mmCIF file of C-alpha atoms in Angstrom:
data_model
loop_
_atom_site.group_PDB
_atom_site.id
_atom_site.type_symbol
_atom_site.label_atom_id
_atom_site.label_comp_id
_atom_site.label_asym_id
_atom_site.label_seq_id
_atom_site.Cartn_x
_atom_site.Cartn_y
_atom_site.Cartn_z
ATOM 1 C CA UNK A 94 -11.276 -13.727 4.923
ATOM 2 C CA UNK A 95 -8.145 -15.114 6.537
ATOM 3 C CA UNK A 96 -6.696 -12.771 9.122
ATOM 4 C CA UNK A 97 -3.044 -12.762 8.127
ATOM 5 C CA UNK A 98 -0.796 -9.663 8.473
ATOM 6 C CA UNK A 99 -0.012 -9.490 4.763
ATOM 7 C CA UNK A 100 1.034 -5.823 4.821
ATOM 8 C CA UNK A 101 2.612 -4.003 7.773
ATOM 9 C CA UNK A 102 3.406 -0.288 7.738
ATOM 10 C CA UNK A 103 6.109 0.684 10.209
ATOM 11 C CA UNK A 104 6.598 4.320 11.180
ATOM 12 C CA UNK A 105 10.209 4.007 12.333
ATOM 13 C CA UNK A 106 10.540 7.643 13.417
ATOM 14 C CA UNK A 107 8.701 10.913 13.950
ATOM 15 C CA UNK A 108 11.771 12.814 12.862
ATOM 16 C CA UNK A 109 11.528 14.475 9.460
ATOM 17 C CA UNK A 110 13.357 17.140 7.494
ATOM 18 C CA UNK A 111 9.971 18.496 6.325
ATOM 19 C CA UNK A 112 6.787 19.395 8.212
ATOM 20 C CA UNK A 113 3.941 18.447 5.877
ATOM 21 C CA UNK A 114 0.553 20.024 6.446
ATOM 22 C CA UNK A 115 -1.319 16.710 6.423
ATOM 23 C CA UNK A 116 1.097 14.465 8.369
ATOM 24 C CA UNK A 117 -0.880 11.898 10.335
ATOM 25 C CA UNK A 118 1.768 11.565 13.068
ATOM 26 C CA UNK A 119 2.759 15.252 13.149
ATOM 27 C CA UNK A 120 6.368 14.470 12.221
ATOM 28 C CA UNK A 121 8.893 17.242 11.790
ATOM 29 C CA UNK A 122 12.370 18.668 12.430
ATOM 30 C CA UNK A 123 11.601 19.254 16.104
ATOM 31 C CA UNK A 124 11.133 15.571 16.916
ATOM 32 C CA UNK A 125 13.856 13.541 18.658
ATOM 33 C CA UNK A 126 14.945 9.902 18.539
ATOM 34 C CA UNK A 127 14.584 9.275 22.259
ATOM 35 C CA UNK A 128 11.261 7.415 22.046
ATOM 36 C CA UNK A 129 12.176 5.290 19.029
ATOM 37 C CA UNK A 130 12.653 1.538 19.226
ATOM 38 C CA UNK A 131 16.297 0.510 19.149
ATOM 39 C CA UNK A 132 17.721 -1.743 16.454
ATOM 40 C CA UNK A 133 17.669 -4.916 18.543
ATOM 41 C CA UNK A 134 13.992 -4.421 19.382
ATOM 42 C CA UNK A 135 13.209 -3.827 15.715
ATOM 43 C CA UNK A 136 14.887 -7.116 14.826
ATOM 44 C CA UNK A 137 12.883 -8.906 17.495
ATOM 45 C CA UNK A 138 9.615 -7.466 16.120
ATOM 46 C CA UNK A 139 10.586 -8.543 12.592
ATOM 47 C CA UNK A 140 11.072 -12.092 13.890
ATOM 48 C CA UNK A 141 7.662 -12.028 15.575
ATOM 49 C CA UNK A 142 5.979 -10.719 12.422
ATOM 50 C CA UNK A 143 7.622 -13.397 10.271
ATOM 51 C CA UNK A 144 6.402 -16.056 12.699
ATOM 52 C CA UNK A 145 2.859 -14.987 11.781
ATOM 53 C CA UNK A 146 3.526 -14.553 8.059
ATOM 54 C CA UNK A 147 6.857 -15.615 6.533
ATOM 55 C CA UNK A 148 6.394 -13.414 3.434
ATOM 56 C CA UNK A 149 4.793 -10.077 4.333
ATOM 57 C CA UNK A 150 5.105 -6.758 2.557
ATOM 58 C CA UNK A 151 6.895 -4.505 5.056
ATOM 59 C CA UNK A 152 6.652 -0.745 4.481
ATOM 60 C CA UNK A 153 9.363 1.165 6.351
ATOM 61 C CA UNK A 154 8.275 4.768 6.708
ATOM 62 C CA UNK A 155 8.329 7.718 9.068
ATOM 63 C CA UNK A 156 8.456 10.709 9.469
ATOM 64 C CA UNK A 157 11.420 10.385 7.177
ATOM 65 C CA UNK A 158 12.908 6.889 7.576
ATOM 66 C CA UNK A 159 16.190 7.911 5.920
ATOM 67 C CA UNK A 160 16.957 9.853 9.108
ATOM 68 C CA UNK A 161 17.358 6.546 10.968
ATOM 69 C CA UNK A 162 20.976 5.460 10.718
ATOM 70 C CA UNK A 163 19.956 1.816 11.085
ATOM 71 C CA UNK A 164 17.350 1.862 8.300
ATOM 72 C CA UNK A 165 19.404 -0.331 5.991
ATOM 73 C CA UNK A 166 20.259 -2.688 8.848
ATOM 74 C CA UNK A 167 16.561 -3.191 9.640
ATOM 75 C CA UNK A 168 15.702 -3.545 5.948
ATOM 76 C CA UNK A 169 18.442 -6.100 5.359
ATOM 77 C CA UNK A 170 17.451 -8.129 8.420
ATOM 78 C CA UNK A 171 13.819 -8.333 7.243
ATOM 79 C CA UNK A 172 14.527 -8.924 3.546
ATOM 80 C CA UNK A 173 17.062 -11.682 4.175
ATOM 81 C CA UNK A 174 14.451 -13.512 6.239
ATOM 82 C CA UNK A 175 11.681 -13.426 3.628
ATOM 83 C CA UNK A 176 9.905 -10.067 3.850
ATOM 84 C CA UNK A 177 9.445 -7.886 0.780
ATOM 85 C CA UNK A 178 10.718 -4.536 2.021
ATOM 86 C CA UNK A 179 9.808 -1.155 0.562
ATOM 87 C CA UNK A 180 10.495 2.346 1.879
ATOM 88 C CA UNK A 181 8.117 5.313 2.058
ATOM 89 C CA UNK A 182 9.913 8.657 1.864
ATOM 90 C CA UNK A 183 9.424 12.285 0.893
ATOM 91 C CA UNK A 184 12.251 11.706 -1.585
ATOM 92 C CA UNK A 185 14.393 14.730 -0.748
ATOM 93 C CA UNK A 186 17.223 12.684 0.800
ATOM 94 C CA UNK A 187 17.463 9.991 -1.883
ATOM 95 C CA UNK A 188 21.020 10.515 -3.070
ATOM 96 C CA UNK A 189 22.791 7.986 -5.286
ATOM 97 C CA UNK A 190 24.620 6.683 -2.218
ATOM 98 C CA UNK A 191 21.396 6.200 -0.250
ATOM 99 C CA UNK A 192 19.612 4.484 -3.137
ATOM 100 C CA UNK A 193 22.538 2.090 -3.624
ATOM 101 C CA UNK A 194 22.548 1.310 0.104
ATOM 102 C CA UNK A 195 18.807 0.558 0.055
ATOM 103 C CA UNK A 196 19.217 -1.776 -2.900
ATOM 104 C CA UNK A 197 22.147 -3.505 -1.233
ATOM 105 C CA UNK A 198 19.936 -4.032 1.833
ATOM 106 C CA UNK A 199 17.316 -5.790 -0.294
ATOM 107 C CA UNK A 200 14.774 -2.958 -0.567
ATOM 108 C CA UNK A 201 12.525 -3.762 -3.548
ATOM 109 C CA UNK A 202 10.836 -0.399 -4.104
ATOM 110 C CA UNK A 203 10.315 3.140 -2.875
ATOM 111 C CA UNK A 204 7.126 5.186 -2.450
ATOM 112 C CA UNK A 205 7.760 8.897 -3.038
ATOM 113 C CA UNK A 206 5.340 11.738 -2.292
ATOM 114 C CA UNK A 207 4.527 14.396 -4.899
ATOM 115 C CA UNK A 208 1.493 16.582 -4.226
ATOM 116 C CA UNK A 209 1.804 19.029 -7.105
ATOM 117 C CA UNK A 210 3.999 19.823 -10.084
ATOM 118 C CA UNK A 211 3.895 23.462 -8.991
ATOM 119 C CA UNK A 212 6.773 24.217 -6.608
ATOM 120 C CA UNK A 213 4.734 26.989 -5.040
ATOM 121 C CA UNK A 214 2.122 24.445 -3.916
ATOM 122 C CA UNK A 215 4.204 21.322 -3.215
ATOM 123 C CA UNK A 216 6.945 23.162 -1.311
ATOM 124 C CA UNK A 217 4.428 25.129 0.748
ATOM 125 C CA UNK A 218 2.311 22.039 1.500
ATOM 126 C CA UNK A 219 5.406 20.201 2.713
ATOM 127 C CA UNK A 220 7.071 23.222 4.333
ATOM 128 C CA UNK A 221 10.334 22.751 2.487
ATOM 129 C CA UNK A 222 11.743 25.185 -0.066
ATOM 130 C CA UNK A 223 13.092 23.293 -3.070
ATOM 131 C CA UNK A 224 11.571 19.981 -1.961
ATOM 132 C CA UNK A 225 9.790 19.349 -5.279
ATOM 133 C CA UNK A 226 13.019 19.828 -7.240
ATOM 134 C CA UNK A 227 14.874 17.545 -4.825
ATOM 135 C CA UNK A 228 12.212 14.853 -5.174
ATOM 136 C CA UNK A 229 12.168 15.091 -8.961
ATOM 137 C CA UNK A 230 15.934 14.661 -8.964
ATOM 138 C CA UNK A 231 15.529 11.563 -6.798
ATOM 139 C CA UNK A 232 13.099 10.042 -9.296
ATOM 140 C CA UNK A 233 15.714 10.387 -12.045
ATOM 141 C CA UNK A 234 18.236 8.568 -9.837
ATOM 142 C CA UNK A 235 15.727 5.810 -9.042
ATOM 143 C CA UNK A 236 15.135 5.279 -12.767
ATOM 144 C CA UNK A 237 18.858 5.167 -13.418
ATOM 145 C CA UNK A 238 19.375 2.634 -10.630
ATOM 146 C CA UNK A 239 16.327 0.626 -11.835
ATOM 147 C CA UNK A 240 14.634 0.649 -8.448
ATOM 148 C CA UNK A 241 10.844 0.548 -8.784
ATOM 149 C CA UNK A 242 8.946 3.499 -7.343
ATOM 150 C CA UNK A 243 5.387 4.591 -6.615
ATOM 151 C CA UNK A 244 4.147 8.181 -6.717
ATOM 152 C CA UNK A 245 1.818 9.101 -3.848
ATOM 153 C CA UNK A 246 -0.428 12.171 -3.830
ATOM 154 C CA UNK A 247 -2.923 13.418 -1.275
ATOM 155 C CA UNK A 248 -6.004 14.861 -2.988
ATOM 156 C CA UNK A 249 -6.836 18.345 -1.679
ATOM 157 C CA UNK A 250 -8.753 21.404 -2.815
ATOM 158 C CA UNK A 251 -5.426 22.872 -3.856
ATOM 159 C CA UNK A 252 -4.445 20.115 -6.302
ATOM 160 C CA UNK A 253 -7.817 18.684 -7.357
ATOM 161 C CA UNK A 254 -7.607 20.272 -10.808
ATOM 162 C CA UNK A 255 -4.081 18.913 -11.239
ATOM 163 C CA UNK A 256 -4.727 15.238 -10.513
ATOM 164 C CA UNK A 257 -5.113 14.157 -14.135
ATOM 165 C CA UNK A 258 -1.803 15.771 -15.023
ATOM 166 C CA UNK A 259 -0.146 14.192 -11.968
ATOM 167 C CA UNK A 260 -1.301 10.731 -13.070
ATOM 168 C CA UNK A 261 0.016 11.279 -16.602
ATOM 169 C CA UNK A 262 3.288 12.704 -15.279
ATOM 170 C CA UNK A 263 3.753 9.730 -12.945
ATOM 171 C CA UNK A 264 3.403 7.348 -15.875
ATOM 172 C CA UNK A 265 5.893 9.429 -17.866
ATOM 173 C CA UNK A 266 8.355 9.194 -14.981
ATOM 174 C CA UNK A 267 8.123 5.394 -15.014
ATOM 175 C CA UNK A 268 6.199 4.869 -11.768
ATOM 176 C CA UNK A 269 4.754 1.382 -11.306
ATOM 177 C CA UNK A 270 1.763 2.852 -9.456
ATOM 178 C CA UNK A 271 0.024 6.114 -8.652
ATOM 179 C CA UNK A 272 -1.650 6.111 -5.232
ATOM 180 C CA UNK A 273 -4.189 8.866 -4.577
ATOM 181 C CA UNK A 274 -4.702 9.336 -0.841
ATOM 182 C CA UNK A 275 -7.768 10.959 0.676
ATOM 183 C CA UNK A 276 -7.397 13.008 3.824
ATOM 184 C CA UNK A 277 -8.182 11.446 7.185
ATOM 185 C CA UNK A 278 -8.501 14.111 9.914
ATOM 186 C CA UNK A 279 -5.791 12.870 12.268
ATOM 187 C CA UNK A 280 -2.435 14.349 13.287
ATOM 188 C CA UNK A 281 -1.833 17.666 11.536
ATOM 189 C CA UNK A 282 -4.381 16.568 8.935
ATOM 190 C CA UNK A 283 -7.116 17.279 11.488
ATOM 191 C CA UNK A 284 -6.585 20.985 10.855
ATOM 192 C CA UNK A 285 -7.034 20.824 7.085
ATOM 193 C CA UNK A 286 -10.224 21.433 5.149
ATOM 194 C CA UNK A 287 -11.138 18.274 3.264
ATOM 195 C CA UNK A 288 -12.798 17.807 -0.110
ATOM 196 C CA UNK A 289 -16.602 17.738 0.222
ATOM 197 C CA UNK A 290 -18.211 14.309 -0.236
ATOM 198 C CA UNK A 291 -19.558 15.177 -3.706
ATOM 199 C CA UNK A 292 -16.016 15.977 -4.827
ATOM 200 C CA UNK A 293 -14.844 12.645 -3.408
ATOM 201 C CA UNK A 294 -17.260 10.954 -5.778
ATOM 202 C CA UNK A 295 -15.995 12.952 -8.746
ATOM 203 C CA UNK A 296 -12.347 12.163 -7.981
ATOM 204 C CA UNK A 297 -13.092 8.475 -7.441
ATOM 205 C CA UNK A 298 -14.926 8.321 -10.774
ATOM 206 C CA UNK A 299 -11.870 9.897 -12.418
ATOM 207 C CA UNK A 300 -9.546 7.402 -10.740
ATOM 208 C CA UNK A 301 -11.741 4.499 -11.874
ATOM 209 C CA UNK A 302 -11.409 5.749 -15.448
ATOM 210 C CA UNK A 303 -7.673 6.365 -15.176
ATOM 211 C CA UNK A 304 -6.945 2.918 -13.719
ATOM 212 C CA UNK A 305 -8.489 1.480 -16.875
ATOM 213 C CA UNK A 306 -6.706 3.916 -19.215
ATOM 214 C CA UNK A 307 -3.250 3.179 -17.738
ATOM 215 C CA UNK A 308 -3.626 -0.588 -17.409
ATOM 216 C CA UNK A 309 -0.470 -2.335 -18.526
ATOM 217 C CA UNK A 310 1.563 0.794 -17.891
ATOM 218 C CA UNK A 311 0.888 1.830 -14.295
ATOM 219 C CA UNK A 312 -1.512 0.890 -11.517
ATOM 220 C CA UNK A 313 -3.833 3.708 -10.436
ATOM 221 C CA UNK A 314 -5.417 3.278 -7.021
ATOM 222 C CA UNK A 315 -7.165 5.177 -4.264
ATOM 223 C CA UNK A 316 -6.153 4.964 -0.619
ATOM 224 C CA UNK A 317 -8.379 5.644 2.392
ATOM 225 C CA UNK A 318 -11.443 5.648 0.125
ATOM 226 C CA UNK A 319 -12.783 2.080 -0.236
ATOM 227 C CA UNK A 320 -15.825 3.398 -2.149
ATOM 228 C CA UNK A 321 -13.396 3.501 -5.092
ATOM 229 C CA UNK A 322 -14.328 -0.177 -5.417
ATOM 230 C CA UNK A 323 -17.963 0.725 -6.080
ATOM 231 C CA UNK A 324 -16.892 2.978 -8.945
ATOM 232 C CA UNK A 325 -14.560 0.355 -10.424
ATOM 233 C CA UNK A 326 -17.192 -2.370 -10.080
ATOM 234 C CA UNK A 327 -19.648 -0.241 -12.070
ATOM 235 C CA UNK A 328 -17.252 1.139 -14.693
ATOM 236 C CA UNK A 329 -14.712 -1.653 -15.213
ATOM 237 C CA UNK A 330 -15.789 -5.075 -13.910
ATOM 238 C CA UNK A 331 -12.698 -6.754 -15.419
ATOM 239 C CA UNK A 332 -10.313 -4.510 -13.478
ATOM 240 C CA UNK A 333 -7.502 -6.193 -11.505
ATOM 241 C CA UNK A 334 -8.321 -3.700 -8.740
ATOM 242 C CA UNK A 335 -11.262 -5.952 -7.915
ATOM 243 C CA UNK A 336 -8.841 -8.658 -6.797
ATOM 244 C CA UNK A 337 -8.644 -6.742 -3.529
ATOM 245 C CA UNK A 338 -10.786 -8.262 -0.808
ATOM 246 C CA UNK A 339 -12.333 -5.514 1.244
ATOM 247 C CA UNK A 340 -13.951 -4.164 3.631
ATOM 248 C CA UNK A 341 -11.165 -1.798 4.567
ATOM 249 C CA UNK A 342 -8.175 -4.080 5.304
ATOM 250 C CA UNK A 343 -7.062 -2.332 8.507
ATOM 251 C CA UNK A 344 -6.843 -4.829 11.332
ATOM 252 C CA UNK A 345 -7.708 -7.732 9.034
ATOM 253 C CA UNK A 346 -4.802 -7.953 6.576
ATOM 254 C CA UNK A 347 -2.978 -4.745 7.441
ATOM 255 C CA UNK A 348 -1.659 -2.942 10.513
ATOM 256 C CA UNK A 349 0.799 -0.256 11.589
ATOM 257 C CA UNK A 350 3.665 -0.118 14.095
ATOM 258 C CA UNK A 351 4.327 3.300 15.646
ATOM 259 C CA UNK A 352 7.840 4.659 16.352
ATOM 260 C CA UNK A 353 7.504 3.721 20.033
ATOM 261 C CA UNK A 354 6.185 0.210 19.350
ATOM 262 C CA UNK A 355 2.412 0.460 19.542
ATOM 263 C CA UNK A 356 0.341 -1.626 17.138
ATOM 264 C CA UNK A 357 -2.653 0.103 15.506
ATOM 265 C CA UNK A 358 -5.034 -1.004 12.732
ATOM 266 C CA UNK A 359 -3.549 1.423 10.187
ATOM 267 C CA UNK A 360 -1.440 4.610 10.087
ATOM 268 C CA UNK A 361 -4.558 6.784 9.997
ATOM 269 C CA UNK A 362 -6.332 5.004 12.859
ATOM 270 C CA UNK A 363 -4.258 5.804 15.959
ATOM 271 C CA UNK A 364 -6.277 3.725 18.437
ATOM 272 C CA UNK A 365 -3.797 1.328 20.065
ATOM 273 C CA UNK A 366 -4.446 -2.415 19.807
ATOM 274 C CA UNK A 367 -1.401 -3.379 21.862
ATOM 275 C CA UNK A 368 2.124 -2.482 22.995
ATOM 276 C CA UNK A 369 5.023 -4.425 21.469
ATOM 277 C CA UNK A 370 7.212 -3.605 24.456
ATOM 278 C CA UNK A 371 4.948 -5.802 26.602
ATOM 279 C CA UNK A 372 3.314 -8.199 24.138
ATOM 280 C CA UNK A 373 4.441 -10.122 21.094
ATOM 281 C CA UNK A 374 3.286 -9.128 17.631
ATOM 282 C CA UNK A 375 1.414 -12.425 17.252
ATOM 283 C CA UNK A 376 -0.390 -12.093 20.565
ATOM 284 C CA UNK A 377 -1.689 -8.626 19.672
ATOM 285 C CA UNK A 378 -2.552 -9.564 16.086
ATOM 286 C CA UNK A 379 -4.545 -12.640 17.115
ATOM 287 C CA UNK A 380 -6.147 -11.494 20.362
ATOM 288 C CA UNK A 381 -6.468 -7.700 20.577
ATOM 289 C CA UNK A 382 -10.119 -6.678 21.174
ATOM 290 C CA UNK A 383 -9.777 -3.809 18.694
ATOM 291 C CA UNK A 384 -8.702 -6.141 15.899
ATOM 292 C CA UNK A 385 -11.471 -8.581 16.765
ATOM 293 C CA UNK A 386 -13.991 -5.746 16.668
ATOM 294 C CA UNK A 387 -12.856 -4.766 13.166
ATOM 295 C CA UNK A 388 -13.015 -8.386 11.980
ATOM 296 C CA UNK A 389 -16.241 -9.478 13.597
ATOM 297 C CA UNK A 390 -18.206 -6.307 14.263
ATOM 298 C CA UNK A 391 -21.254 -5.102 12.345
ATOM 299 C CA UNK A 392 -20.890 -1.894 10.383
ATOM 300 C CA UNK A 393 -23.134 0.921 11.539
ATOM 301 C CA UNK A 394 -25.197 3.543 9.766
ATOM 302 C CA UNK A 395 -25.704 3.334 6.039
ATOM 303 C CA UNK A 396 -22.427 1.390 5.623
ATOM 304 C CA UNK A 397 -24.081 -1.463 7.515
ATOM 305 C CA UNK A 398 -27.041 -1.714 5.132
ATOM 306 C CA UNK A 399 -25.309 -0.792 1.886
ATOM 307 C CA UNK A 400 -25.327 -3.406 -0.871
ATOM 308 C CA UNK A 401 -21.622 -2.638 -1.416
ATOM 309 C CA UNK A 402 -20.640 -3.368 2.185
ATOM 310 C CA UNK A 403 -18.717 -6.549 1.229
ATOM 311 C CA UNK A 404 -16.893 -4.820 -1.614
ATOM 312 C CA UNK A 405 -16.316 -1.483 0.128
ATOM 313 C CA UNK A 406 -17.414 -1.031 3.735
ATOM 314 C CA UNK A 407 -16.112 2.529 4.048
ATOM 315 C CA UNK A 408 -12.915 3.855 5.603
ATOM 316 C CA UNK A 409 -12.678 2.729 9.222
ATOM 317 C CA UNK A 410 -10.047 5.368 10.041
ATOM 318 C CA UNK A 411 -12.234 8.242 8.836
ATOM 319 C CA UNK A 412 -15.215 6.820 10.714
ATOM 320 C CA UNK A 413 -13.143 6.702 13.900
ATOM 321 C CA UNK A 414 -11.684 10.187 13.388
ATOM 322 C CA UNK A 415 -15.114 11.757 12.990
ATOM 323 C CA UNK A 416 -17.222 9.689 15.425
ATOM 324 C CA UNK A 417 -14.847 7.777 17.721
ATOM 325 C CA UNK A 418 -16.409 4.506 16.498
ATOM 326 C CA UNK A 419 -14.367 2.246 14.185
ATOM 327 C CA UNK A 420 -17.572 0.657 12.841
ATOM 328 C CA UNK A 421 -19.529 3.849 12.124
ATOM 329 C CA UNK A 422 -20.489 4.997 8.627
ATOM 330 C CA UNK A 423 -17.821 6.722 6.537
ATOM 331 C CA UNK A 424 -18.980 10.364 6.299
ATOM 332 C CA UNK A 425 -17.120 10.955 3.011
ATOM 333 C CA UNK A 426 -19.534 8.788 0.996
ATOM 334 C CA UNK A 427 -22.621 10.288 -0.664
ATOM 335 C CA UNK A 428 -24.016 6.996 -1.940
ATOM 336 C CA UNK A 429 -27.441 6.061 -0.591
ATOM 337 C CA UNK A 430 -28.027 2.303 -0.334
ATOM 338 C CA UNK A 431 -30.893 0.889 -2.385
ATOM 339 C CA UNK A 432 -33.491 -0.705 -0.142
ATOM 340 C CA UNK A 433 -33.778 -4.415 -0.865
ATOM 341 C CA UNK A 434 -30.855 -4.466 -3.321
ATOM 342 C CA UNK A 435 -28.897 -7.752 -3.322
ATOM 343 C CA UNK A 436 -25.465 -7.764 -1.718
ATOM 344 C CA UNK A 437 -22.694 -7.018 -4.209
ATOM 345 C CA UNK A 438 -20.001 -9.637 -3.672
ATOM 346 C CA UNK A 439 -16.367 -9.585 -4.849
ATOM 347 C CA UNK A 440 -16.256 -11.070 -8.342
ATOM 348 C CA UNK A 441 -12.901 -12.819 -8.090
ATOM 349 C CA UNK A 442 -12.649 -16.393 -6.854
ATOM 350 C CA UNK A 443 -9.074 -15.679 -5.753
ATOM 351 C CA UNK A 444 -8.384 -12.295 -4.226
ATOM 352 C CA UNK A 445 -5.287 -10.633 -2.825
ATOM 353 C CA UNK A 446 -4.385 -12.389 0.395
ATOM 354 C CA UNK A 447 -6.240 -15.582 -0.500
ATOM 355 C CA UNK A 448 -4.544 -18.940 -0.835
ATOM 356 C CA UNK A 449 -4.555 -20.814 -4.139
ATOM 357 C CA UNK A 450 -4.358 -24.582 -4.486
ATOM 358 C CA UNK A 451 -2.081 -25.592 -7.350
ATOM 359 C CA UNK A 452 -3.674 -27.654 -10.112
ATOM 360 C CA UNK A 453 -0.588 -27.862 -12.347
ATOM 361 C CA UNK A 454 2.905 -29.060 -11.619
ATOM 362 C CA UNK A 455 5.479 -26.424 -10.718
ATOM 363 C CA UNK A 456 9.178 -26.938 -11.259
ATOM 364 C CA UNK A 457 11.371 -26.606 -8.131
ATOM 365 C CA UNK A 458 12.916 -23.439 -9.562
ATOM 366 C CA UNK A 459 9.474 -21.914 -10.214
ATOM 367 C CA UNK A 460 8.329 -22.766 -6.682
ATOM 368 C CA UNK A 461 11.476 -21.191 -5.263
ATOM 369 C CA UNK A 462 10.758 -18.020 -7.236
ATOM 370 C CA UNK A 463 7.166 -18.081 -5.980
ATOM 371 C CA UNK A 464 8.350 -18.003 -2.380
ATOM 372 C CA UNK A 465 9.860 -14.572 -3.046
ATOM 373 C CA UNK A 466 6.497 -13.067 -3.986
ATOM 374 C CA UNK A 467 4.694 -11.291 -1.095
ATOM 375 C CA UNK A 468 1.947 -13.401 0.429
ATOM 376 C CA UNK A 469 -0.851 -10.962 -0.345
ATOM 377 C CA UNK A 470 -0.356 -11.228 -4.144
ATOM 378 C CA UNK A 471 0.891 -14.807 -4.348
ATOM 379 C CA UNK A 472 -2.483 -16.513 -4.821
ATOM 380 C CA UNK A 473 -3.547 -14.094 -7.565
ATOM 381 C CA UNK A 474 -0.218 -14.511 -9.370
ATOM 382 C CA UNK A 475 -0.434 -18.311 -9.145
ATOM 383 C CA UNK A 476 -3.953 -18.323 -10.545
ATOM 384 C CA UNK A 477 -2.961 -16.038 -13.423
ATOM 385 C CA UNK A 478 0.094 -18.166 -14.210
ATOM 386 C CA UNK A 479 -1.884 -21.410 -14.301
ATOM 387 C CA UNK A 480 -4.636 -19.855 -16.449
ATOM 388 C CA UNK A 481 -1.966 -18.665 -18.883
ATOM 389 C CA UNK A 482 -0.335 -22.101 -18.915
ATOM 390 C CA UNK A 483 -3.627 -23.869 -19.698
ATOM 391 C CA UNK A 484 -4.446 -21.460 -22.538
ATOM 392 C CA UNK A 485 -1.091 -22.302 -24.087
ATOM 393 C CA UNK A 486 -1.270 -26.056 -23.532
ATOM 394 C CA UNK A 487 1.231 -26.157 -20.678
ATOM 395 C CA UNK A 488 1.170 -28.794 -17.959
ATOM 396 C CA UNK A 489 3.998 -27.496 -15.790
ATOM 397 C CA UNK A 490 4.921 -24.025 -14.580
ATOM 398 C CA UNK A 491 8.583 -23.275 -15.224
ATOM 399 C CA UNK A 492 10.833 -20.243 -14.929
ATOM 400 C CA UNK A 493 10.411 -19.721 -18.662
ATOM 401 C CA UNK A 494 6.643 -19.621 -18.315
ATOM 402 C CA UNK A 495 6.906 -17.147 -15.410
ATOM 403 C CA UNK A 496 8.855 -14.879 -17.718
ATOM 404 C CA UNK A 497 6.187 -15.165 -20.427
ATOM 405 C CA UNK A 498 3.316 -14.353 -18.096
ATOM 406 C CA UNK A 499 4.743 -11.019 -16.948
ATOM 407 C CA UNK A 500 2.836 -9.117 -19.619
ATOM 408 C CA UNK A 501 -0.441 -10.488 -18.204
ATOM 409 C CA UNK A 502 0.082 -8.676 -14.907
ATOM 410 C CA UNK A 503 -1.707 -5.346 -14.299
ATOM 411 C CA UNK A 504 1.601 -3.616 -15.063
ATOM 412 C CA UNK A 505 3.751 -4.973 -17.914
ATOM 413 C CA UNK A 506 7.032 -5.506 -16.093
ATOM 414 C CA UNK A 507 8.864 -6.818 -19.147
ATOM 415 C CA UNK A 508 11.120 -3.759 -19.158
ATOM 416 C CA UNK A 509 11.316 -3.329 -15.380
ATOM 417 C CA UNK A 510 12.608 -5.251 -12.372
ATOM 418 C CA UNK A 511 9.592 -7.331 -11.337
ATOM 419 C CA UNK A 512 9.309 -9.788 -8.490
ATOM 420 C CA UNK A 513 10.520 -12.525 -10.830
ATOM 421 C CA UNK A 514 13.187 -11.361 -13.280
ATOM 422 C CA UNK A 515 16.036 -13.353 -14.689
ATOM 423 C CA UNK A 516 18.459 -11.019 -12.895
ATOM 424 C CA UNK A 517 17.093 -12.211 -9.573
ATOM 425 C CA UNK A 518 18.230 -15.760 -10.298
#
């Protein structure tokens, strides 16, 4: 695995208009902006990130990032310099004016949280009366403005029976992906009762089935539960989900920046790898002992002997939250490794984050379009494009061929705004 920061989550603020029960940084209305990085520092960090990877996926989140007056300024600065910028929000503040401003700043998509279609549950879980209705209204505006969006749900005892309906509803709304998060006991989430491990397995089996059922319409994925890969490998070996190269990507292809400038392996693993007020992003990413431990260390417990350790490896954040050891076994997994079983390796020659050496010619216009695709998916897209070209007798990849191949992606973007549409020039 190449250790490139392909995806960076940035919690720009702890301020929030809601006070969600599971918030990993305990954001809320009582927080203040005093400890937040100023705009100039944010620009400097963007420059340092782009020096390590000129085409990352940058997730601007919070708290509620729309409470930062300079959100669009930061987004524009990053997007104009090559980053693919998306925003993670609770959705309640997404007015037409705000959506237009995000688009004008180059934001390519929005992740919106919906934890139930029952106002009594969603509004109570997020401590905001009317928040579900506000978020549903925002989704209608996102569709009208043709800005791609993801629906994110945290699986709990309270909405477990509703997950299938939430997936179907998300597809009906036009979401490009449904992300099912699993609780990590950190922040306010430490006070919540989690699903038992057996129920994790049941939900992951459901998600593995749904990701197959919705293929071509919407991606269905788990978050903070890498053992999803074991289920997909068994149930759907042709799934594009298996293009992900895991163990858990935190600290290897993914990291998080806190509101006050600390760098951690992921949002749910609060152990600090370095301080961006004293060190550059590149110095921390390349040299921090915590990152090196995650990249080079040996997994402990049953994760360390499991035949799925290359494909899964367990959630490092949950291991840390429950044991204080980032390499310990993930306690949410019930699977017992088979003694003497051969190691299960990723089945894809080219995985997300991997480089791909071109075998066909690419027109200058096609190469220019390619540069706008985030680095972590670029190799997979290139491979798929060249395979499509060969099947159809092509010897050169052109803009026209890129348009044709859209339907071969995990989501058929032919009626959406994909990374390479004609409207993007």
